[in-house]
mmCIF file of C-alpha atoms in Angstrom:
data_model
loop_
_atom_site.group_PDB
_atom_site.id
_atom_site.type_symbol
_atom_site.label_atom_id
_atom_site.label_comp_id
_atom_site.label_asym_id
_atom_site.label_seq_id
_atom_site.Cartn_x
_atom_site.Cartn_y
_atom_site.Cartn_z
ATOM 1 C CA MET A 91 -0.160 -0.096 -0.235
ATOM 2 C CA LEU A 92 1.073 3.294 -0.595
ATOM 3 C CA PHE A 93 1.499 5.757 1.502
ATOM 4 C CA LEU A 94 0.114 9.198 0.110
ATOM 5 C CA HIS A 95 1.008 12.673 2.578
ATOM 6 C CA CYS A 96 2.118 15.582 0.813
ATOM 7 C CA GLN A 97 3.570 19.032 1.431
ATOM 8 C CA GLN A 98 1.622 21.930 0.576
ATOM 9 C CA PRO A 99 4.528 24.568 -0.520
ATOM 10 C CA ARG A 100 4.558 27.520 2.890
ATOM 11 C CA VAL A 101 4.824 30.805 1.340
ATOM 12 C CA PRO A 102 2.387 32.812 2.647
ATOM 13 C CA SER A 103 0.668 34.668 -0.110
ATOM 14 C CA ALA A 104 1.037 38.557 -0.598
ATOM 15 C CA SER A 105 -1.918 39.403 0.559
ATOM 16 C CA ALA A 106 -2.215 37.412 4.049
ATOM 17 C CA PRO A 107 -3.188 38.383 7.300
ATOM 18 C CA PRO A 108 -0.097 38.308 9.343
ATOM 19 C CA PHE A 109 1.021 35.297 11.865
ATOM 20 C CA ARG A 110 -1.380 33.644 10.421
ATOM 21 C CA PRO A 111 -1.039 29.540 10.069
ATOM 22 C CA ARG A 112 0.643 27.927 7.446
ATOM 23 C CA VAL A 113 -1.134 24.569 5.906
ATOM 24 C CA VAL A 114 0.434 22.770 6.066
ATOM 25 C CA SER A 115 -0.652 19.409 5.285
ATOM 26 C CA VAL A 116 -3.364 18.123 2.839
ATOM 27 C CA ALA A 117 -5.418 15.332 4.565
ATOM 28 C CA ALA A 118 -4.907 11.267 2.532
ATOM 29 C CA PRO A 119 -5.843 8.750 4.227
ATOM 30 C CA LEU A 120 -3.015 6.754 6.015
ATOM 31 C CA SER A 121 -2.232 4.878 3.618
ATOM 32 C CA VAL A 122 -3.911 4.495 -0.166
ATOM 33 C CA ARG A 123 -3.851 2.677 -2.897
ATOM 34 C CA VAL A 124 -3.132 4.317 -6.036
ATOM 35 C CA THR A 125 -3.408 2.844 -9.495
ATOM 36 C CA GLY A 126 -5.833 2.699 -12.067
ATOM 37 C CA GLY A 127 -8.735 4.574 -11.678
ATOM 38 C CA ARG A 128 -8.009 4.946 -7.993
ATOM 39 C CA ARG A 129 -5.572 7.984 -9.173
ATOM 40 C CA GLY A 130 -7.873 10.007 -10.813
ATOM 41 C CA ARG A 131 -10.174 10.267 -7.075
ATOM 42 C CA ALA A 132 -7.154 10.333 -5.061
ATOM 43 C CA VAL A 133 -5.866 13.445 -6.516
ATOM 44 C CA VAL A 134 -9.726 15.646 -6.703
ATOM 45 C CA ALA A 135 -9.403 14.265 -2.627
ATOM 46 C CA MET A 136 -6.141 16.354 -2.180
ATOM 47 C CA ALA A 137 -7.162 19.004 -4.248
ATOM 48 C CA SER A 138 -10.624 19.207 -2.137
ATOM 49 C CA ALA A 139 -8.523 19.092 0.950
ATOM 50 C CA ASP A 140 -5.938 21.596 0.095
ATOM 51 C CA ALA A 141 -9.482 24.334 -0.622
ATOM 52 C CA ARG A 142 -10.610 23.731 3.330
ATOM 53 C CA LEU A 143 -7.708 23.665 5.175
ATOM 54 C CA ALA A 144 -7.535 26.966 3.155
ATOM 55 C CA GLY A 145 -10.251 28.053 4.928
ATOM 56 C CA ILE A 146 -9.030 26.451 8.711
ATOM 57 C CA ALA A 147 -6.567 28.188 8.846
ATOM 58 C CA SER A 148 -6.740 31.005 7.322
ATOM 59 C CA SER A 149 -10.242 30.704 10.197
ATOM 60 C CA ILE A 150 -8.038 30.670 13.561
ATOM 61 C CA ARG A 151 -6.900 33.874 14.981
ATOM 62 C CA VAL A 152 -3.472 35.199 16.275
ATOM 63 C CA ILE A 153 -3.561 37.033 19.464
ATOM 64 C CA PRO A 154 -0.568 38.135 20.968
ATOM 65 C CA ASP A 155 1.289 37.967 24.198
ATOM 66 C CA PHE A 156 -0.814 35.806 25.551
ATOM 67 C CA PRO A 157 -1.498 34.337 28.309
ATOM 68 C CA LYS A 158 1.701 36.137 29.049
ATOM 69 C CA PRO A 159 4.120 38.912 26.714
ATOM 70 C CA GLY A 160 5.730 37.412 23.814
ATOM 71 C CA ILE A 161 3.449 34.205 23.419
ATOM 72 C CA MET A 162 1.240 34.346 20.087
ATOM 73 C CA PHE A 163 -1.962 32.399 21.170
ATOM 74 C CA GLN A 164 -3.130 30.395 18.288
ATOM 75 C CA ASP A 165 -7.253 30.909 18.971
ATOM 76 C CA ILE A 166 -9.610 28.970 17.439
ATOM 77 C CA THR A 167 -12.107 29.893 18.239
ATOM 78 C CA THR A 168 -12.708 32.194 15.509
ATOM 79 C CA LEU A 169 -13.313 28.483 13.569
ATOM 80 C CA LEU A 170 -15.482 27.469 16.160
ATOM 81 C CA LEU A 171 -17.764 30.485 14.507
ATOM 82 C CA ASP A 172 -16.965 29.457 11.095
ATOM 83 C CA PRO A 173 -19.081 26.829 10.548
ATOM 84 C CA LYS A 174 -17.466 25.716 7.865
ATOM 85 C CA ALA A 175 -14.508 26.299 8.715
ATOM 86 C CA PHE A 176 -15.203 24.265 12.038
ATOM 87 C CA ARG A 177 -17.213 21.933 9.889
ATOM 88 C CA ASP A 178 -14.458 21.140 7.431
ATOM 89 C CA THR A 179 -12.116 20.087 9.632
ATOM 90 C CA ILE A 180 -14.295 17.692 11.978
ATOM 91 C CA ASP A 181 -15.126 16.331 7.799
ATOM 92 C CA LEU A 182 -10.514 15.922 7.295
ATOM 93 C CA PHE A 183 -10.151 13.924 10.863
ATOM 94 C CA VAL A 184 -12.908 11.649 9.622
ATOM 95 C CA GLU A 185 -11.937 11.297 6.677
ATOM 96 C CA ARG A 186 -9.027 10.364 7.389
ATOM 97 C CA TYR A 187 -9.412 7.940 9.893
ATOM 98 C CA LYS A 188 -12.551 6.788 9.134
ATOM 99 C CA ASP A 189 -11.843 2.899 8.225
ATOM 100 C CA GLN A 190 -8.715 2.543 10.606
ATOM 101 C CA GLY A 191 -10.244 1.323 13.152
ATOM 102 C CA ILE A 192 -9.556 3.293 15.673
ATOM 103 C CA THR A 193 -12.806 2.056 19.110
ATOM 104 C CA VAL A 194 -11.370 5.128 20.820
ATOM 105 C CA VAL A 195 -10.474 9.040 21.148
ATOM 106 C CA ALA A 196 -9.429 10.749 23.758
ATOM 107 C CA GLY A 197 -9.802 14.109 24.163
ATOM 108 C CA VAL A 198 -7.261 16.241 26.532
ATOM 109 C CA GLU A 199 -9.404 19.301 29.350
ATOM 110 C CA ALA A 200 -11.392 21.174 27.556
ATOM 111 C CA ARG A 201 -10.473 22.135 23.407
ATOM 112 C CA GLY A 202 -9.402 18.880 23.366
ATOM 113 C CA PHE A 203 -13.503 18.334 24.323
ATOM 114 C CA ILE A 204 -14.611 20.733 20.899
ATOM 115 C CA PHE A 205 -12.678 18.203 18.151
ATOM 116 C CA GLY A 206 -12.181 14.900 19.657
ATOM 117 C CA PRO A 207 -16.281 14.456 20.097
ATOM 118 C CA PRO A 208 -17.444 14.823 16.382
ATOM 119 C CA ILE A 209 -14.583 12.668 15.700
ATOM 120 C CA ALA A 210 -15.952 9.118 18.083
ATOM 121 C CA LEU A 211 -19.380 10.581 16.461
ATOM 122 C CA ALA A 212 -18.451 10.276 12.894
ATOM 123 C CA ILE A 213 -16.434 6.998 13.094
ATOM 124 C CA GLY A 214 -19.029 5.147 15.861
ATOM 125 C CA ALA A 215 -15.845 5.049 18.721
ATOM 126 C CA LYS A 216 -15.764 5.459 22.297
ATOM 127 C CA PHE A 217 -14.814 8.893 23.939
ATOM 128 C CA VAL A 218 -13.066 9.340 26.823
ATOM 129 C CA PRO A 219 -12.715 13.186 28.372
ATOM 130 C CA LEU A 220 -9.198 13.278 30.236
ATOM 131 C CA ARG A 221 -9.103 15.297 32.775
ATOM 132 C CA LYS A 222 -7.309 17.887 35.393
ATOM 133 C CA PRO A 223 -6.922 16.659 38.561
ATOM 134 C CA LYS A 224 -10.101 15.918 40.657
ATOM 135 C CA LYS A 225 -12.331 16.269 38.496
ATOM 136 C CA LEU A 226 -13.256 12.937 37.428
ATOM 137 C CA PRO A 227 -15.610 10.833 39.661
ATOM 138 C CA GLY A 228 -15.039 7.366 40.503
ATOM 139 C CA GLU A 229 -11.469 5.481 40.490
ATOM 140 C CA VAL A 230 -8.920 7.318 37.997
ATOM 141 C CA ILE A 231 -5.133 7.071 36.065
ATOM 142 C CA SER A 232 -2.755 9.575 36.545
ATOM 143 C CA GLU A 233 0.012 11.272 34.490
ATOM 144 C CA GLU A 234 3.141 13.775 36.064
ATOM 145 C CA TYR A 235 3.780 15.961 33.052
ATOM 146 C CA SER A 236 6.496 19.282 33.442
ATOM 147 C CA LEU A 237 5.389 22.534 32.049
ATOM 148 C CA GLU A 238 7.665 25.576 31.834
ATOM 149 C CA TYR A 239 7.156 26.336 35.893
ATOM 150 C CA GLY A 240 6.477 23.085 38.090
ATOM 151 C CA THR A 241 4.301 20.682 36.628
ATOM 152 C CA ASP A 242 0.350 19.870 35.910
ATOM 153 C CA LYS A 243 -0.808 16.381 35.653
ATOM 154 C CA ILE A 244 -3.733 14.946 33.955
ATOM 155 C CA GLU A 245 -6.286 12.688 34.832
ATOM 156 C CA MET A 246 -8.521 9.258 32.550
ATOM 157 C CA HIS A 247 -11.135 7.087 34.666
ATOM 158 C CA VAL A 248 -10.274 3.481 35.107
ATOM 159 C CA GLY A 249 -12.008 1.232 32.675
ATOM 160 C CA ALA A 250 -12.662 3.951 29.828
ATOM 161 C CA VAL A 251 -10.354 2.332 27.869
ATOM 162 C CA GLN A 252 -8.868 -1.600 27.702
ATOM 163 C CA ALA A 253 -6.048 -2.573 26.630
ATOM 164 C CA ASN A 254 -7.915 -4.055 23.126
ATOM 165 C CA ASP A 255 -8.703 -0.347 22.127
ATOM 166 C CA ARG A 256 -7.137 1.516 19.174
ATOM 167 C CA ALA A 257 -6.864 4.730 20.642
ATOM 168 C CA LEU A 258 -7.211 8.362 18.636
ATOM 169 C CA VAL A 259 -5.642 11.361 21.261
ATOM 170 C CA VAL A 260 -6.989 14.933 20.144
ATOM 171 C CA ASP A 261 -5.821 18.502 20.851
ATOM 172 C CA ASP A 262 -6.662 21.170 19.355
ATOM 173 C CA LEU A 263 -2.913 21.876 19.218
ATOM 174 C CA ILE A 264 1.059 20.766 19.716
ATOM 175 C CA ALA A 265 3.410 22.359 21.359
ATOM 176 C CA THR A 266 6.112 21.010 23.130
ATOM 177 C CA GLY A 267 3.828 17.853 23.401
ATOM 178 C CA GLY A 268 4.621 17.325 27.343
ATOM 179 C CA THR A 269 0.016 17.297 27.446
ATOM 180 C CA LEU A 270 -0.617 14.926 24.787
ATOM 181 C CA CYS A 271 3.006 12.565 25.485
ATOM 182 C CA ALA A 272 0.973 13.053 29.353
ATOM 183 C CA ALA A 273 -2.354 12.539 27.301
ATOM 184 C CA VAL A 274 -0.378 8.585 25.684
ATOM 185 C CA LYS A 275 1.309 7.125 28.355
ATOM 186 C CA LEU A 276 -1.538 7.173 29.783
ATOM 187 C CA ILE A 277 -3.495 4.871 27.683
ATOM 188 C CA GLU A 278 -0.799 2.543 26.327
ATOM 189 C CA ARG A 279 -0.427 1.519 30.159
ATOM 190 C CA VAL A 280 -3.528 0.485 30.119
ATOM 191 C CA GLY A 281 -2.013 -2.318 26.956
ATOM 192 C CA ALA A 282 -4.013 -0.314 24.279
ATOM 193 C CA LYS A 283 -2.388 1.398 20.775
ATOM 194 C CA VAL A 284 -2.191 5.052 20.175
ATOM 195 C CA VAL A 285 -2.654 4.772 16.523
ATOM 196 C CA GLU A 286 -1.951 8.559 16.346
ATOM 197 C CA CYS A 287 -2.639 12.214 17.857
ATOM 198 C CA ALA A 288 -4.965 14.731 15.973
ATOM 199 C CA CYS A 289 -4.235 18.528 15.851
ATOM 200 C CA VAL A 290 -5.323 21.035 14.500
ATOM 201 C CA ILE A 291 -2.565 22.791 14.886
ATOM 202 C CA GLU A 292 1.207 22.104 15.524
ATOM 203 C CA LEU A 293 4.374 24.788 16.731
ATOM 204 C CA PRO A 294 6.717 23.149 15.050
ATOM 205 C CA GLU A 295 9.927 25.287 16.813
ATOM 206 C CA LEU A 296 8.985 23.488 19.946
ATOM 207 C CA LYS A 297 9.461 20.594 18.674
ATOM 208 C CA GLY A 298 7.060 18.542 20.611
ATOM 209 C CA ARG A 299 7.326 15.266 18.225
ATOM 210 C CA ASP A 300 10.268 14.490 19.901
ATOM 211 C CA LYS A 301 8.557 13.828 22.715
ATOM 212 C CA LEU A 302 5.841 11.543 21.360
ATOM 213 C CA GLY A 303 8.671 9.336 20.029
ATOM 214 C CA ASP A 304 7.530 7.387 17.236
ATOM 215 C CA ARG A 305 3.757 7.928 17.384
ATOM 216 C CA PRO A 306 2.870 9.478 14.843
ATOM 217 C CA VAL A 307 1.533 12.971 15.133
ATOM 218 C CA PHE A 308 -0.929 15.165 12.497
ATOM 219 C CA VAL A 309 -2.067 18.297 12.131
ATOM 220 C CA LEU A 310 -4.256 20.338 9.108
ATOM 221 C CA VAL A 311 -1.597 23.455 10.081
ATOM 222 C CA GLU A 312 1.330 25.131 11.310
ATOM 223 C CA ALA A 313 1.837 27.972 13.059
ATOM 224 C CA ASP A 314 5.749 30.356 13.786
ATOM 225 C CA ALA A 315 5.410 29.981 17.753
ATOM 226 C CA MET B 25 -19.253 22.771 36.943
ATOM 227 C CA GLY B 26 -19.728 24.081 40.685
ATOM 228 C CA GLU B 27 -23.601 23.258 39.605
ATOM 229 C CA GLN B 28 -23.192 19.705 41.534
ATOM 230 C CA GLU B 29 -22.377 21.076 44.449
ATOM 231 C CA ASN B 30 -25.473 21.972 45.965
ATOM 232 C CA ASN B 31 -27.872 18.274 44.489
ATOM 233 C CA LYS B 32 -28.469 16.393 47.178
ATOM 234 C CA ILE B 33 -30.799 13.798 47.526
ATOM 235 C CA GLY B 34 -32.387 12.308 49.990
ATOM 236 C CA GLY B 35 -33.460 14.147 53.763
ATOM 237 C CA GLY B 36 -31.014 12.038 55.727
ATOM 238 C CA ASN B 37 -28.297 10.217 56.989
ATOM 239 C CA ASN B 38 -29.137 6.985 54.886
ATOM 240 C CA ALA B 39 -27.075 6.467 52.361
ATOM 241 C CA SER B 40 -28.513 3.430 50.393
ATOM 242 C CA MET B 41 -31.931 5.289 50.508
ATOM 243 C CA ALA B 42 -30.219 8.589 49.538
ATOM 244 C CA VAL B 43 -29.199 5.738 46.095
ATOM 245 C CA ASP B 44 -32.796 4.443 45.560
ATOM 246 C CA GLU B 45 -34.100 8.006 45.263
ATOM 247 C CA ALA B 46 -31.376 9.096 42.656
ATOM 248 C CA ALA B 47 -31.907 6.189 40.593
ATOM 249 C CA SER B 48 -35.990 6.499 40.728
ATOM 250 C CA ALA B 49 -35.811 10.251 40.067
ATOM 251 C CA LYS B 50 -32.955 9.353 36.792
ATOM 252 C CA GLY B 51 -36.136 6.818 35.367
ATOM 253 C CA LYS B 52 -38.614 8.982 35.646
ATOM 254 C CA SER B 53 -37.346 10.282 31.616
ATOM 255 C CA LEU B 54 -39.010 12.937 30.202
ATOM 256 C CA GLY B 55 -41.070 12.011 27.238
ATOM 257 C CA ALA B 56 -40.887 8.715 27.662
ATOM 258 C CA ALA B 57 -42.348 7.449 24.744
ATOM 259 C CA ASP B 58 -39.250 8.363 22.502
ATOM 260 C CA PRO B 59 -36.857 5.215 23.206
ATOM 261 C CA ARG B 60 -33.592 5.818 23.356
ATOM 262 C CA LEU B 61 -34.254 8.364 26.668
ATOM 263 C CA GLN B 62 -33.880 4.517 28.294
ATOM 264 C CA GLY B 63 -30.620 3.889 26.788
ATOM 265 C CA ILE B 64 -29.469 7.614 27.870
ATOM 266 C CA SER B 65 -30.825 7.020 31.096
ATOM 267 C CA ASP B 66 -29.293 4.033 31.665
ATOM 268 C CA ALA B 67 -25.966 5.106 30.595
ATOM 269 C CA ILE B 68 -25.497 7.719 34.379
ATOM 270 C CA ARG B 69 -23.381 6.463 36.950
ATOM 271 C CA VAL B 70 -24.783 7.809 39.404
ATOM 272 C CA VAL B 71 -21.716 8.261 42.085
ATOM 273 C CA PRO B 72 -22.184 8.458 45.694
ATOM 274 C CA HIS B 73 -20.566 10.684 47.945
ATOM 275 C CA PHE B 74 -18.890 12.930 45.322
ATOM 276 C CA PRO B 75 -16.919 16.293 45.176
ATOM 277 C CA LYS B 76 -18.224 15.955 48.636
ATOM 278 C CA PRO B 77 -19.990 13.740 50.848
ATOM 279 C CA GLY B 78 -23.476 14.148 50.284
ATOM 280 C CA ILE B 79 -23.408 15.464 47.196
ATOM 281 C CA MET B 80 -24.809 12.610 44.023
ATOM 282 C CA PHE B 81 -22.819 12.766 41.241
ATOM 283 C CA ASN B 82 -24.425 12.167 37.468
ATOM 284 C CA ASP B 83 -21.985 11.073 35.269
ATOM 285 C CA ILE B 84 -21.974 11.424 32.238
ATOM 286 C CA THR B 85 -19.424 10.064 31.246
ATOM 287 C CA GLU B 86 -20.236 6.558 30.926
ATOM 288 C CA LEU B 87 -22.714 7.512 27.944
ATOM 289 C CA LEU B 88 -19.454 8.804 26.360
ATOM 290 C CA LEU B 89 -18.234 5.369 26.088
ATOM 291 C CA ARG B 90 -21.225 4.170 24.484
ATOM 292 C CA PRO B 91 -21.293 5.422 20.773
ATOM 293 C CA GLY B 92 -24.787 4.483 20.541
ATOM 294 C CA VAL B 93 -26.455 5.842 23.143
ATOM 295 C CA PHE B 94 -24.179 8.733 23.159
ATOM 296 C CA LYS B 95 -25.190 9.651 19.612
ATOM 297 C CA ASP B 96 -29.167 9.479 20.263
ATOM 298 C CA ALA B 97 -28.686 12.039 22.470
ATOM 299 C CA VAL B 98 -27.050 14.524 19.851
ATOM 300 C CA ASP B 99 -29.397 13.320 17.720
ATOM 301 C CA MET B 100 -32.195 13.667 20.078
ATOM 302 C CA PHE B 101 -31.089 17.470 20.355
ATOM 303 C CA VAL B 102 -31.126 18.037 15.979
ATOM 304 C CA GLU B 103 -33.714 17.316 14.867
ATOM 305 C CA ARG B 104 -35.256 19.490 17.780
ATOM 306 C CA TYR B 105 -32.775 22.815 16.928
ATOM 307 C CA ARG B 106 -32.444 21.999 13.265
ATOM 308 C CA GLY B 107 -34.149 24.481 11.397
ATOM 309 C CA MET B 108 -35.427 26.828 13.911
ATOM 310 C CA GLY B 109 -32.903 29.650 12.719
ATOM 311 C CA ILE B 110 -30.778 29.016 15.609
ATOM 312 C CA ALA B 111 -27.401 30.778 14.431
ATOM 313 C CA ALA B 112 -25.048 29.584 17.455
ATOM 314 C CA VAL B 113 -24.589 26.609 19.823
ATOM 315 C CA ALA B 114 -22.919 28.152 23.388
ATOM 316 C CA GLY B 115 -21.751 24.932 25.306
ATOM 317 C CA ILE B 116 -20.602 25.804 29.435
ATOM 318 C CA GLU B 117 -17.471 24.694 30.071
ATOM 319 C CA ALA B 118 -16.108 22.061 30.144
ATOM 320 C CA ARG B 119 -18.587 19.537 29.843
ATOM 321 C CA GLY B 120 -21.670 21.452 28.246
ATOM 322 C CA PHE B 121 -17.602 21.565 24.817
ATOM 323 C CA ILE B 122 -19.161 17.933 25.110
ATOM 324 C CA PHE B 123 -22.250 18.220 24.421
ATOM 325 C CA GLY B 124 -22.489 21.199 22.428
ATOM 326 C CA PRO B 125 -20.531 21.768 19.046
ATOM 327 C CA ALA B 126 -21.967 18.133 17.204
ATOM 328 C CA ILE B 127 -25.114 19.558 18.316
ATOM 329 C CA ALA B 128 -23.718 23.310 16.340
ATOM 330 C CA LEU B 129 -22.688 20.467 13.756
ATOM 331 C CA ALA B 130 -25.113 18.979 12.642
ATOM 332 C CA ILE B 131 -27.336 21.512 12.894
ATOM 333 C CA GLY B 132 -25.415 24.802 10.610
ATOM 334 C CA ALA B 133 -24.755 26.548 13.651
ATOM 335 C CA LYS B 134 -20.927 28.947 14.995
ATOM 336 C CA PHE B 135 -20.566 27.005 18.492
ATOM 337 C CA ILE B 136 -18.951 29.676 21.411
ATOM 338 C CA PRO B 137 -17.276 28.532 24.224
ATOM 339 C CA LEU B 138 -19.052 30.134 26.828
ATOM 340 C CA ARG B 139 -15.264 29.790 29.555
ATOM 341 C CA LYS B 140 -14.143 29.965 33.047
ATOM 342 C CA PRO B 141 -12.097 33.422 34.021
ATOM 343 C CA LYS B 142 -8.761 33.812 32.075
ATOM 344 C CA LYS B 143 -8.618 31.056 29.564
ATOM 345 C CA LEU B 144 -10.147 33.174 26.667
ATOM 346 C CA PRO B 145 -7.291 35.721 24.433
ATOM 347 C CA GLY B 146 -7.723 38.810 23.608
ATOM 348 C CA GLU B 147 -11.719 41.124 24.468
ATOM 349 C CA VAL B 148 -14.097 38.909 26.639
ATOM 350 C CA PHE B 149 -17.447 40.304 28.558
ATOM 351 C CA SER B 150 -17.872 38.671 32.323
ATOM 352 C CA GLU B 151 -20.587 37.342 33.973
ATOM 353 C CA SER B 152 -20.645 36.586 38.171
ATOM 354 C CA TYR B 153 -22.761 33.665 39.819
ATOM 355 C CA VAL B 154 -22.772 33.078 42.877
ATOM 356 C CA LEU B 155 -21.984 29.502 44.428
ATOM 357 C CA GLU B 156 -22.527 27.529 47.492
ATOM 358 C CA TYR B 157 -19.470 29.601 48.961
ATOM 359 C CA GLY B 158 -17.598 31.917 47.391
ATOM 360 C CA MET B 159 -19.094 32.898 43.003
ATOM 361 C CA ASP B 160 -17.392 32.639 39.943
ATOM 362 C CA CYS B 161 -17.452 33.757 36.961
ATOM 363 C CA LEU B 162 -17.980 32.946 33.087
ATOM 364 C CA GLU B 163 -16.531 34.870 29.905
ATOM 365 C CA MET B 164 -17.396 35.044 26.833
ATOM 366 C CA HIS B 165 -15.486 36.616 23.190
ATOM 367 C CA VAL B 166 -16.933 40.355 22.302
ATOM 368 C CA GLY B 167 -18.087 39.841 18.724
ATOM 369 C CA ALA B 168 -18.738 36.534 18.808
ATOM 370 C CA ILE B 169 -23.166 36.571 19.146
ATOM 371 C CA GLU B 170 -25.076 39.580 17.131
ATOM 372 C CA PRO B 171 -27.859 41.382 18.384
ATOM 373 C CA GLY B 172 -31.203 39.303 17.218
ATOM 374 C CA GLU B 173 -29.030 36.042 17.231
ATOM 375 C CA HIS B 174 -31.642 32.753 18.025
ATOM 376 C CA VAL B 175 -29.257 30.765 20.685
ATOM 377 C CA VAL B 176 -28.913 27.375 22.074
ATOM 378 C CA VAL B 177 -27.115 26.580 25.856
ATOM 379 C CA VAL B 178 -25.583 23.555 26.330
ATOM 380 C CA ASP B 179 -24.784 21.923 29.545
ATOM 381 C CA ASP B 180 -24.420 18.513 30.306
ATOM 382 C CA LEU B 181 -26.742 19.304 33.700
ATOM 383 C CA VAL B 182 -28.680 21.778 35.671
ATOM 384 C CA ALA B 183 -29.227 21.860 39.162
ATOM 385 C CA THR B 184 -29.831 25.016 40.797
ATOM 386 C CA GLY B 185 -29.446 27.225 37.489
ATOM 387 C CA GLY B 186 -26.447 29.032 38.223
ATOM 388 C CA THR B 187 -24.453 28.306 35.750
ATOM 389 C CA LEU B 188 -27.035 28.683 32.977
ATOM 390 C CA SER B 189 -28.055 31.869 34.204
ATOM 391 C CA ALA B 190 -24.856 33.616 34.514
ATOM 392 C CA ALA B 191 -24.378 32.284 30.791
ATOM 393 C CA ILE B 192 -28.223 33.764 29.095
ATOM 394 C CA ARG B 193 -27.190 37.447 31.670
ATOM 395 C CA LEU B 194 -23.313 37.221 28.860
ATOM 396 C CA LEU B 195 -25.399 36.840 26.456
ATOM 397 C CA GLY B 196 -28.618 38.619 26.659
#
C-alpha cells in the first residue's frame, strides 16, 4: 500500500494577514493504494482537502502576548464561529480515521473536548475525556507532566480504555508535546495502542514530535511559536 | 461545573435511601415515549459522595463510552433544534464542550465556548454567579454573537441553574 502524504509549499501569499498559520498537510487517508482509476479520485480528494485547509488556516486568529508577553496564542474560537471551517476540520479528521479501526477517541481537556467528540461520533468510537485533577468522579489513573514552571497532571477513568482498544488522541494544538505525551502514556499504561495523535495546529519550533518519539502525529496547519 | 455541589438528594443520613431516590428520579425520563431515552438514562452513572459527602454526582462519562447512546443523545437535541434558525450553540466549560459542538455542527450553527476566567484570549464579556460557598465567573468573547441572533445554551446538567443563568445573562 502506498502511503500518500504531501506537503504544501509554505509560502505566505501577499494578501494574507501576518502571523496566519500555514497550511501544512494534505489530509490523505493513512494509506491509499493509487491504481488505475483510483488515481483520479485521489487527486480530486487532495485538491478538495487543499481548499478546505486554506479556509481552516485563515479562520484561526493569532493573539499576541497571551497568556503572557512573547507568546503568540493560536485562537481556534474564530474557527468555531465559522460553521464551514469547523465542519471541514472535523471532516478532514474523519476521512483520515474512519477506516482505521479506531475504537476510542481521547480528548484532552478542554479544547480537545470540542474536536474529539464530533470525530468519535462520526467514526462510531467511544469518547474518553482526559481531565485536570479531581474532575472525574470514581477511580482514576493519573500522569504527571512538566510545565515551564512546575508540573501538572491529567487523569483518565479506570476501565474507560481497554487493552485491545485502538486510540486516537485529540487536542486543538501541539506545542512542546508535554500534555499529549502524558495523554499517550495514560492510554498505553492500560495496554491500548495509540494509533495517532491528531491536532488542528502544530508549533513545529517547539519540537513536540520529539517528545512523542515514534508515535505518529497528524496536524492540519503549522504556525510560528 | 459547580452546579452539582448543591444537588443533595434524600432528606437524611440513610445513604442507600438516597441512592434509591436518585435511581428512581433518574428513571423518570421526560417524554417517556421515545425509546432512546431509556438507554440514555441507563448510561448515566451516579457516584455517591463526589465531590464531597452528601452529593450524588451524575456522571455522563459512561454515556460517552457507548457510541450508540451518545449519538442518540445528540440526535435528540439536533432533531429538536434543526430548522429553528439557531445561529449559535453556546457550550459551558467543560462538559458543555462535549455535547454542544456536535449539535452546532449538525444544525449548521456557530459554536461559542463559555469559559472560566482568563482562558479566552482577547476581549471578553464576564458574568459572575453565586456558588454554595463564594462566587465564580463565566466569560464569552466580544463579537461571538450579534444582537437578534437565536442561541441554544448547552451543558450536561442543570441543578440550581446558577451557571446557566450566568450564561444567559452573558448572551443577553
